[in-house]
């Protein structure tokens, strides 16, 4: 009885504390920050030429760019899931010397300027690159092809998936896996029937974030893959190009990307947005 | 239930292992079908013992064998991973897989061991029936209460057909009102399946009602081991003395009493899972016992004629050790120093011990 009473009054006290905590002046810079994010979007929407909107976004080059963006972003998201899931598992579940270093290296593309990433990719997969000679012998050319776009996008998007999934794996913990193992499940069965189903929300939101990052990729793509219509010119590249000649088209296409971004934010929010990002 | 090698009893366990980082050095032998309760304070090494047995922790030194199989031998580099041990863990939390139905949870062990879908489902249904949880088969674990989930977890552990069952305080996280029913269920399934069981617990009642033998751990070592009632009524280790040091009288239950083999009736409060005619034990603390030289007046129901065997000063109180003539169970009574002086007790004196019926708890025993 006493403990219950104590617990109840304790809860009331903590509720009161959250109400009292924030000094009033904090709201002003917070509001300025919020306006800073929303105002440019409003400004852009205000500039949209609604009469021409449909014609602009369905022009041949726009459709080609949009279609290429969707294809490449989907492909690189699949690559991120296939490579990033094992990476997150290793980072979250295994122990070996240099694990912390490995985690820092995996996150490098997150903080690296995309242009630098593109340069690094040229010297890896380009004709004069580290693997270029070998690939040339095999008859594979990557630089300035659609494959290069996918590689560039995967390079920059991979850390998003790894981070998000690793966070989910740590939150989920190992207790379910331990019990499953003592019930006779081998490690592969545990992974397939316990671990992955438990972190599926984290994997999904990680994949959505990776898709968003891939869709918006610009610097590494331009540097490593160039800007050929229908081959490597994705939507962000098309927008940048149109801005010089046809500002209305650039604004219209930008609005398309904003809508996609808003959808992505909504999807990940509803998923409970596990993980870090 | 479990047969291997033509029905030979299985589940003989032999462990001698050390974990340097936790300063643990343990030895444990368990007979096939035996239920051993492991008692000890937090950090005494109970969890380490279970982790070693289940294969979730590698010892630095030592061997673990289960029947003829060497599970661990650090000298020869033998290591059998958890999923090949047939040692199943039931934890405090039910840990049912939230994305699977109750039936699929119970079928998980058999499925993982290669049993076909239909046969695994039949096994699951049978075990769910055995724990009275058939009605939950199609629910998701999120729709179960703590007690219901633990029932299902027991079914899941047994459906995996383990050679050794590890129970890690299986009642500790449950509501006080639910725990007796789960304890009763465990009594039933452990007795029916005759499965080797290692039960880690804090609770005297768990040990009394489930275990054949008690092992007490202190600072990573086994300090005491023996038949449950012996250890709990005459504890030699500090921990056992703290949780035990109680009076235990064995017998069989009837409607409102415990009947000793000598025919004595002890009135008490019977636990709900006591069945008339079944083995039971009466438990009462030494401070519930009054000592007198003559027949007392008043309501106390239990009068035991005993002979004082020893007097032990314990600060403010004197602990009177006494024995019933012909009774093997030693009895303890704590009285004040002043009372002891008034009575002028000496070893060898015949006295009368009086206990109120409400001070006596009668529990089913193994």
XYZ file of C-alpha atoms in Angstrom:
643
model
C 0.000 0.000 0.000
C 2.686 2.447 1.045
C 4.881 1.531 -1.905
C 2.003 2.008 -4.277
C 1.289 5.407 -2.798
C 4.927 6.367 -3.010
C 5.094 5.252 -6.587
C 2.008 7.234 -7.468
C 3.243 10.443 -5.839
C 6.640 9.924 -7.479
C 4.992 9.812 -10.867
C 3.090 12.979 -10.149
C 6.294 14.765 -9.131
C 8.093 13.765 -12.341
C 5.146 14.930 -14.449
C 5.311 18.306 -12.738
C 9.045 18.523 -13.411
C 8.645 18.137 -17.181
C 6.190 21.032 -17.152
C 8.526 23.313 -15.213
C 11.798 22.470 -16.998
C 12.018 24.691 -20.107
C 12.972 28.395 -19.861
C 10.695 30.552 -21.995
C 13.426 32.213 -24.093
C 14.315 28.840 -25.678
C 11.147 29.074 -27.777
C 12.450 32.076 -29.768
C 15.570 30.490 -31.383
C 13.595 27.245 -31.781
C 10.952 29.147 -33.718
C 13.561 30.897 -35.878
C 15.113 27.508 -36.654
C 11.744 26.081 -37.618
C 11.021 29.025 -39.937
C 14.506 28.621 -41.415
C 13.578 25.096 -42.497
C 10.044 25.738 -43.695
C 10.399 29.165 -45.345
C 12.600 28.082 -48.310
C 10.113 25.308 -49.102
C 7.258 27.798 -49.000
C 9.244 30.184 -51.185
C 9.847 27.455 -53.726
C 6.239 26.324 -53.783
C 5.246 29.961 -54.314
C 7.412 30.056 -57.445
C 5.834 26.958 -59.009
C 4.289 27.716 -62.412
C 1.123 25.668 -61.831
C -0.221 26.257 -65.339
C 2.840 24.656 -66.884
C 3.507 22.187 -64.040
C 2.241 19.010 -65.684
C 3.907 19.785 -69.033
C 7.198 20.558 -67.301
C 7.375 17.386 -65.230
C 6.309 15.176 -68.135
C 8.797 16.497 -70.680
C 10.987 13.833 -72.248
C 14.126 14.724 -70.311
C 12.203 15.042 -67.023
C 10.546 11.659 -67.378
C 13.862 10.085 -68.355
C 15.546 11.591 -65.313
C 12.717 10.653 -62.959
C 12.582 7.105 -64.268
C 16.377 6.730 -64.034
C 16.323 8.085 -60.479
C 13.661 5.633 -59.365
C 15.431 2.688 -61.014
C 18.887 3.493 -59.650
C 17.666 4.430 -56.163
C 15.725 1.154 -55.966
C 18.746 -0.836 -57.134
C 21.084 0.866 -54.678
C 18.585 0.415 -51.835
C 18.532 -3.325 -52.577
C 22.339 -3.340 -52.597
C 22.346 -1.441 -49.287
C 19.997 -4.022 -47.731
C 22.037 -6.950 -49.026
C 25.383 -5.526 -47.865
C 24.264 -3.344 -44.977
C 22.271 -5.990 -43.097
C 25.288 -8.286 -42.636
C 27.421 -5.247 -41.781
C 24.978 -4.113 -39.084
C 24.813 -7.670 -37.707
C 28.589 -7.863 -37.470
C 28.848 -4.421 -35.843
C 26.043 -5.078 -33.340
C 26.602 -8.726 -32.491
C 30.211 -9.724 -32.897
C 33.321 -8.855 -30.986
C 36.737 -8.531 -32.543
C 39.714 -6.213 -32.151
C 39.271 -3.063 -34.235
C 35.469 -3.162 -34.114
C 35.266 0.498 -33.103
C 37.598 1.483 -35.918
C 35.508 -0.569 -38.352
C 32.354 1.253 -37.213
C 34.008 4.651 -37.724
C 35.145 3.672 -41.228
C 31.667 2.452 -42.162
C 30.237 5.822 -41.168
C 32.836 7.750 -43.176
C 30.658 8.248 -46.306
C 28.131 9.948 -44.017
C 30.492 12.821 -43.243
C 32.598 12.783 -46.408
C 31.740 15.467 -49.012
C 29.991 13.555 -51.828
C 32.364 15.049 -54.430
C 35.271 13.511 -52.550
C 33.410 10.199 -52.528
C 33.001 10.475 -56.295
C 36.726 11.138 -56.777
C 37.531 8.128 -54.563
C 35.183 5.955 -56.613
C 36.865 7.069 -59.884
C 40.209 5.920 -58.548
C 38.673 2.608 -57.519
C 36.402 1.624 -60.404
C 37.577 4.038 -63.126
C 39.670 2.807 -66.059
C 42.896 3.912 -64.364
C 41.540 2.922 -60.963
C 42.561 0.271 -58.438
C 40.110 -2.322 -59.747
C 39.718 -0.705 -63.194
C 42.387 -2.839 -64.863
C 40.905 -6.066 -63.579
C 37.391 -5.014 -64.585
C 38.684 -3.968 -68.040
C 40.127 -7.473 -68.553
C 36.732 -8.917 -67.643
C 35.160 -6.598 -70.204
C 33.363 -4.509 -67.597
C 33.320 -0.715 -67.828
C 31.733 1.108 -64.952
C 32.630 4.799 -65.043
C 29.979 6.954 -66.748
C 27.405 4.153 -66.925
C 24.150 3.599 -65.029
C 26.065 1.075 -62.901
C 28.283 3.949 -61.786
C 25.193 5.858 -60.629
C 24.102 2.862 -58.547
C 27.590 2.484 -57.076
C 27.786 6.169 -56.162
C 24.339 6.079 -54.548
C 25.096 2.873 -52.636
C 28.357 4.371 -51.378
C 26.660 7.382 -49.816
C 23.442 5.614 -48.683
C 24.948 2.504 -47.059
C 25.794 4.126 -43.683
C 22.164 5.217 -43.240
C 20.947 1.649 -43.391
C 23.789 0.277 -41.269
C 23.298 2.906 -38.536
C 19.536 2.499 -38.389
C 19.654 -1.298 -38.316
C 22.523 -1.475 -35.838
C 20.511 0.710 -33.460
C 17.504 -1.592 -33.777
C 19.646 -4.665 -33.195
C 21.080 -3.181 -30.018
C 17.637 -2.168 -28.774
C 16.212 -5.620 -29.500
C 18.986 -7.201 -27.436
C 20.078 -10.807 -27.448
C 17.716 -12.411 -24.980
C 15.293 -13.742 -27.566
C 18.192 -15.075 -29.608
C 19.662 -16.835 -26.566
C 16.351 -18.529 -25.754
C 15.875 -19.572 -29.391
C 19.367 -21.110 -29.424
C 18.649 -23.153 -26.283
C 15.469 -24.394 -27.984
C 17.717 -25.959 -30.608
C 17.781 -23.313 -33.342
C 21.096 -23.012 -35.193
C 22.528 -19.523 -35.835
C 21.020 -19.264 -39.331
C 17.573 -20.238 -38.055
C 17.911 -17.739 -35.198
C 18.826 -15.011 -37.693
C 15.980 -15.870 -40.058
C 13.183 -16.574 -37.587
C 14.112 -14.410 -34.585
C 16.593 -11.599 -35.238
C 15.386 -10.303 -38.601
C 11.650 -10.403 -37.760
C 12.368 -8.538 -34.519
C 14.291 -5.746 -36.264
C 12.104 -5.583 -39.362
C 10.782 -2.076 -38.475
C 14.363 -0.833 -38.117
C 15.379 -2.504 -41.364
C 12.433 -0.936 -43.171
C 13.076 2.573 -41.908
C 16.772 2.124 -42.663
C 15.938 1.076 -46.215
C 13.588 4.040 -46.646
C 16.283 6.436 -45.440
C 18.835 4.826 -47.763
C 16.376 5.180 -50.646
C 15.889 8.864 -49.813
C 19.612 9.478 -49.657
C 20.146 7.606 -52.952
C 17.346 9.545 -54.643
C 18.901 12.851 -53.660
C 22.500 11.909 -54.490
C 24.230 14.576 -56.586
C 27.929 15.190 -55.963
C 29.307 11.670 -56.124
C 27.083 10.822 -59.082
C 28.124 13.883 -61.106
C 31.799 13.281 -60.378
C 31.878 9.520 -60.900
C 29.065 8.910 -63.398
C 28.741 12.184 -65.313
C 25.504 13.553 -66.724
C 24.229 11.654 -69.763
C 20.509 11.889 -70.386
C 18.798 8.541 -69.755
C 22.065 6.918 -68.637
C 23.457 8.819 -65.675
C 21.451 12.040 -65.462
C 19.265 11.476 -62.406
C 16.604 13.911 -61.211
C 18.904 16.073 -59.012
C 21.337 16.416 -61.935
C 18.468 17.296 -64.283
C 17.238 19.944 -61.839
C 20.693 21.482 -61.607
C 20.986 21.546 -65.399
C 17.488 22.982 -65.980
C 18.123 25.740 -63.455
C 20.472 27.388 -65.958
C 18.037 27.297 -68.873
C 14.489 26.809 -67.565
C 13.953 27.838 -63.944
C 10.263 26.832 -64.058
C 11.186 23.243 -64.961
C 13.763 23.143 -62.157
C 11.213 24.337 -59.612
C 8.576 21.881 -60.814
C 10.962 18.934 -60.615
C 12.184 20.102 -57.198
C 8.605 20.012 -56.004
C 8.401 16.375 -57.114
C 11.422 15.561 -54.933
C 9.948 17.503 -51.995
C 6.757 15.458 -52.222
C 8.802 12.240 -52.246
C 10.804 13.464 -49.238
C 7.650 14.349 -47.301
C 6.210 10.896 -48.028
C 9.420 9.276 -46.801
C 9.420 11.273 -43.576
C 5.790 10.307 -42.972
C 6.504 6.614 -43.594
C 9.508 6.494 -41.255
C 7.727 8.494 -38.559
C 4.802 6.103 -38.583
C 7.233 3.189 -38.292
C 8.316 4.632 -34.961
C 11.638 5.710 -36.541
C 13.949 3.413 -34.663
C 17.670 3.872 -34.907
C 19.706 6.993 -34.911
C 18.886 9.150 -37.895
C 8.863 -38.957 -21.802
C 12.379 -38.658 -23.095
C 13.976 -41.724 -24.467
C 17.388 -42.129 -25.954
C 19.547 -45.190 -26.313
C 16.632 -47.521 -25.807
C 14.958 -45.709 -22.957
C 17.955 -45.322 -20.672
C 17.423 -42.447 -18.230
C 19.006 -39.332 -19.616
C 20.062 -36.027 -18.178
C 23.084 -36.947 -16.056
C 24.994 -33.727 -15.727
C 28.533 -33.177 -14.544
C 30.091 -29.719 -14.439
C 33.401 -28.460 -13.136
C 34.205 -25.091 -14.622
C 35.841 -21.784 -13.845
C 35.327 -18.275 -15.185
C 38.256 -16.125 -14.102
C 36.717 -12.744 -14.934
C 33.786 -13.422 -12.611
C 35.853 -15.259 -9.966
C 33.650 -18.303 -10.368
C 34.770 -21.887 -9.756
C 31.812 -24.259 -9.749
C 31.204 -27.979 -9.502
C 27.825 -29.612 -9.887
C 26.626 -33.164 -10.427
C 22.997 -33.874 -11.204
C 21.419 -37.320 -11.454
C 19.085 -38.125 -14.355
C 15.623 -36.811 -13.516
C 16.785 -34.946 -10.442
C 15.510 -31.430 -9.693
C 18.226 -29.296 -8.124
C 17.489 -25.872 -6.674
C 20.388 -23.419 -6.784
C 20.196 -20.787 -4.071
C 22.443 -17.809 -3.522
C 22.610 -14.052 -3.167
C 22.823 -11.801 -6.220
C 26.264 -12.148 -7.766
C 26.922 -15.509 -6.131
C 27.259 -17.136 -9.550
C 23.763 -18.504 -10.187
C 23.375 -16.847 -13.582
C 26.913 -17.826 -14.510
C 26.068 -21.451 -13.748
C 23.036 -21.357 -16.051
C 24.996 -19.560 -18.786
C 27.724 -22.213 -18.584
C 25.218 -25.068 -18.793
C 23.247 -23.537 -21.651
C 26.357 -22.634 -23.625
C 25.806 -18.878 -23.568
C 29.132 -18.466 -21.756
C 32.444 -20.206 -22.350
C 34.382 -21.206 -19.235
C 38.099 -20.441 -19.077
C 38.797 -23.848 -17.585
C 36.889 -27.025 -16.974
C 34.591 -29.651 -18.413
C 30.849 -30.136 -18.750
C 29.399 -33.504 -19.688
C 25.806 -34.485 -20.313
C 25.293 -38.249 -20.254
C 28.039 -39.611 -22.519
C 28.498 -36.343 -24.400
C 31.306 -33.944 -23.602
C 29.777 -30.491 -24.049
C 32.829 -28.521 -22.973
C 36.419 -29.511 -22.354
C 38.736 -26.536 -22.337
C 41.869 -28.705 -22.316
C 40.874 -30.605 -25.446
C 39.215 -27.590 -27.063
C 35.756 -29.183 -27.109
C 32.850 -26.755 -27.384
C 29.274 -27.724 -28.215
C 27.213 -24.632 -29.146
C 23.892 -23.986 -27.340
C 21.638 -25.291 -30.111
C 23.239 -28.736 -30.079
C 23.161 -29.264 -26.307
C 19.520 -30.139 -25.669
C 19.691 -27.824 -22.667
C 16.747 -25.414 -22.674
C 16.448 -22.201 -20.708
C 13.264 -20.825 -19.183
C 13.897 -17.290 -17.948
C 12.127 -14.894 -15.591
C 10.464 -13.242 -18.562
C 8.559 -15.544 -20.869
C 10.379 -14.041 -23.901
C 7.804 -15.377 -26.337
C 8.656 -14.295 -29.863
C 6.291 -11.362 -30.393
C 5.877 -11.900 -34.144
C 4.732 -15.522 -33.824
C 1.445 -16.920 -32.558
C 1.421 -18.803 -29.267
C 1.208 -22.148 -31.100
C 4.089 -21.181 -33.405
C 6.140 -20.211 -30.353
C 5.624 -23.634 -28.803
C 6.331 -25.319 -32.145
C 9.538 -23.279 -32.520
C 11.824 -25.813 -30.819
C 10.597 -28.855 -32.750
C 10.621 -26.880 -36.043
C 14.184 -25.672 -35.403
C 15.217 -29.278 -34.737
C 13.863 -30.375 -38.107
C 10.415 -31.714 -37.162
C 7.829 -31.307 -39.939
C 5.282 -28.513 -39.801
C 2.256 -30.684 -39.085
C 3.981 -32.833 -36.479
C 5.415 -29.757 -34.750
C 1.944 -28.226 -34.588
C 0.573 -31.450 -33.056
C 3.367 -31.379 -30.465
C 2.601 -27.745 -29.711
C -1.080 -28.522 -29.220
C -0.210 -31.353 -26.857
C 2.089 -29.223 -24.732
C -0.342 -26.316 -24.701
C -2.953 -28.748 -23.393
C -0.488 -29.966 -20.764
C -0.135 -26.439 -19.383
C -3.853 -25.598 -19.750
C -3.197 -22.986 -22.422
C -4.976 -24.516 -25.412
C -7.324 -21.544 -25.670
C -4.397 -19.169 -26.340
C -3.022 -21.145 -29.311
C -3.948 -18.601 -31.974
C -3.243 -15.458 -29.978
C -0.171 -13.284 -30.233
C 2.045 -13.109 -27.113
C 1.154 -9.414 -26.697
C -2.406 -10.447 -25.850
C -1.373 -12.631 -22.875
C -0.969 -11.733 -19.209
C 2.332 -12.437 -17.473
C 1.106 -15.708 -15.974
C -0.416 -16.889 -19.247
C 2.792 -16.052 -21.120
C 4.868 -17.979 -18.595
C 2.582 -21.009 -19.020
C 3.206 -20.875 -22.757
C 6.940 -20.450 -22.179
C 6.926 -23.613 -20.056
C 5.144 -25.473 -22.856
C 7.654 -24.113 -25.372
C 10.635 -25.204 -23.265
C 9.259 -28.726 -22.804
C 8.200 -29.088 -26.446
C 11.875 -28.681 -27.376
C 12.359 -32.010 -25.538
C 15.437 -30.937 -23.553
C 17.662 -33.407 -21.735
C 18.139 -30.720 -19.106
C 15.739 -27.935 -18.268
C 17.165 -24.725 -16.791
C 14.759 -22.543 -14.843
C 16.000 -19.037 -14.051
C 13.712 -17.712 -11.299
C 10.639 -18.571 -13.367
C 8.208 -17.113 -10.822
C 10.168 -13.989 -9.848
C 8.595 -11.643 -12.424
C 5.055 -12.836 -11.825
C 2.262 -11.376 -9.766
C 2.156 -12.786 -6.236
C -1.345 -14.024 -6.990
C -0.234 -15.922 -10.108
C 3.002 -17.476 -8.835
C 1.412 -20.392 -6.879
C -0.465 -21.615 -9.947
C 2.695 -21.550 -12.072
C 4.607 -23.303 -9.279
C 1.942 -25.970 -9.137
C 2.119 -26.365 -12.913
C 5.907 -26.741 -12.767
C 5.545 -29.353 -10.003
C 3.186 -31.311 -12.191
C 5.152 -31.148 -15.446
C 8.510 -31.755 -13.789
C 7.158 -34.807 -11.988
C 5.374 -36.126 -15.074
C 8.289 -35.689 -17.433
C 10.998 -36.812 -15.003
C 13.342 -34.319 -16.563
C 16.661 -33.244 -15.099
C 16.126 -29.688 -13.926
C 18.363 -26.972 -12.534
C 16.247 -24.306 -10.846
C 17.758 -20.993 -9.811
C 15.666 -19.291 -7.171
C 15.570 -16.856 -4.288
C 12.459 -18.379 -2.894
C 12.442 -20.950 -0.131
C 9.031 -22.166 -1.265
C 10.275 -22.869 -4.806
C 13.066 -25.007 -3.428
C 10.759 -26.811 -0.993
C 8.003 -27.576 -3.431
C 10.028 -28.329 -6.566
C 13.503 -29.551 -5.701
C 14.947 -32.868 -4.547
C 18.203 -31.247 -3.611
C 19.525 -27.794 -2.842
C 22.866 -26.323 -3.837
C 23.933 -23.068 -2.205
C 26.385 -20.736 -3.943
C 28.474 -18.062 -2.275
C 31.064 -15.892 -4.012
C 31.205 -18.149 -7.041
C 31.652 -21.409 -5.105
C 29.319 -24.204 -4.056
C 29.273 -23.966 -0.274
C 26.503 -26.377 0.547
C 24.644 -29.195 -1.119
C 22.160 -31.715 0.166
C 18.542 -32.831 0.356
C 16.259 -29.791 0.365
C 14.802 -30.181 3.848
C 18.143 -30.912 5.465
C 19.789 -27.824 4.017
C 16.856 -25.564 4.776
C 16.210 -26.737 8.314
C 19.861 -26.937 9.354
C 21.689 -24.504 7.076
C 25.445 -24.358 7.353
C 26.074 -21.557 4.874
C 25.356 -17.907 5.620
C 22.956 -17.498 2.728
C 20.939 -20.614 3.436
C 20.762 -19.605 7.080
C 19.441 -16.182 6.143
C 16.701 -17.340 3.809
C 16.148 -20.518 5.789
C 16.793 -20.968 9.508
C 13.145 -21.862 9.719
C 11.306 -24.751 11.294
C 10.355 -27.429 8.812
C 8.174 -30.381 9.721
C 7.520 -32.937 7.007
C 4.415 -35.045 6.640
C 1.289 -35.268 4.550
C -1.411 -32.691 4.128
C -5.023 -33.139 5.194
C -7.863 -30.612 5.124
C -6.456 -28.135 7.642
C -3.353 -29.799 9.032
C -0.074 -31.384 8.363
C 0.069 -34.935 9.681
C 3.563 -36.100 10.666
C 4.627 -39.732 10.190
C 4.383 -40.002 13.992
C 0.704 -39.072 13.873
C 1.077 -35.549 15.207
C -1.276 -32.938 13.720
C 0.113 -29.460 12.998
C -2.555 -26.843 12.353
C -1.623 -24.185 9.805
C -2.568 -22.190 6.748
C -2.520 -24.523 3.766
C -1.194 -23.233 0.443
C -3.855 -23.438 -2.285
C -1.924 -26.111 -4.172
C -1.841 -28.514 -1.196
C -3.713 -31.738 -1.853
C -4.959 -33.913 0.988
C -2.874 -37.063 1.327
C 0.075 -35.637 -0.622
C 3.508 -34.886 0.829
C 3.730 -31.470 2.416
C 5.872 -29.488 4.770
C 4.941 -27.106 7.585
C 7.115 -23.984 7.718
C 7.249 -21.535 10.621
C 9.880 -19.063 11.754
C 11.576 -19.451 15.150
C 10.134 -16.136 16.351
C 6.602 -17.538 15.962
C 7.337 -20.158 18.590
C 6.709 -19.633 22.313
C 8.399 -21.736 24.976
C 6.759 -22.701 28.304
C 7.084 -25.281 31.040
C 3.368 -25.799 31.637
C 0.312 -26.153 29.423
C -0.421 -22.583 28.273
C -3.871 -21.041 28.281
C -5.400 -19.309 25.277
C -5.894 -19.908 21.592
C -2.628 -21.325 20.194
C -3.451 -24.558 18.425
C -0.121 -26.295 18.250
C 1.612 -27.706 21.318
C 4.747 -29.700 20.787
C 6.372 -31.588 23.668
C 10.109 -31.361 23.120
C 13.437 -31.600 24.866
C 15.863 -28.669 24.809
C 19.102 -29.677 23.079
C 20.966 -26.390 22.983
C 20.721 -22.703 23.843
C 22.303 -20.214 21.476
C 22.547 -16.530 22.431
C 21.923 -14.291 19.419
C 22.078 -10.693 20.593
C 18.689 -9.722 21.976
C 17.261 -13.205 21.705
C 18.138 -16.707 22.748
C 17.621 -19.372 20.137
C 16.335 -22.546 21.742
C 17.218 -25.704 19.851
C 14.875 -28.530 20.666
C 13.918 -31.970 19.429
C 10.758 -34.009 19.604
C 11.364 -37.377 21.235
C 11.755 -39.735 18.319
C 11.418 -36.888 15.822
C 14.328 -36.282 13.487
C 13.444 -32.676 12.685
C 15.193 -30.188 14.950
C 13.030 -27.263 16.037
C 14.030 -23.678 16.774
C 12.428 -21.084 18.999
C 13.609 -17.496 19.510
C 12.779 -16.072 22.937
C 13.979 -12.952 24.721
C 16.914 -13.164 27.073
C 14.583 -12.223 29.947
C 12.172 -15.035 29.098
C 15.035 -17.507 28.901
C 16.197 -16.379 32.336
C 12.677 -16.662 33.808
C 12.291 -20.161 32.448
C 15.751 -21.167 33.631
C 16.245 -23.422 30.624
C 18.978 -26.033 30.498
C 19.735 -28.582 27.772
C 17.818 -31.747 28.562
C 14.805 -29.903 29.994
C 11.397 -31.009 28.719
C 9.408 -27.977 27.525
C 6.317 -27.190 25.548
C 6.578 -25.289 22.237
C 3.486 -23.359 21.213
C 2.759 -22.033 17.725
C -0.311 -20.220 16.514
C -1.872 -21.897 13.500
C -1.663 -18.596 11.589
C 2.106 -18.645 12.041
C 2.426 -21.963 10.220
C 2.452 -22.193 6.421
C 1.857 -25.620 4.918
C 3.305 -26.128 1.413
C 3.306 -29.105 -0.887
C 6.697 -30.810 -0.916
C 8.560 -33.182 -3.173
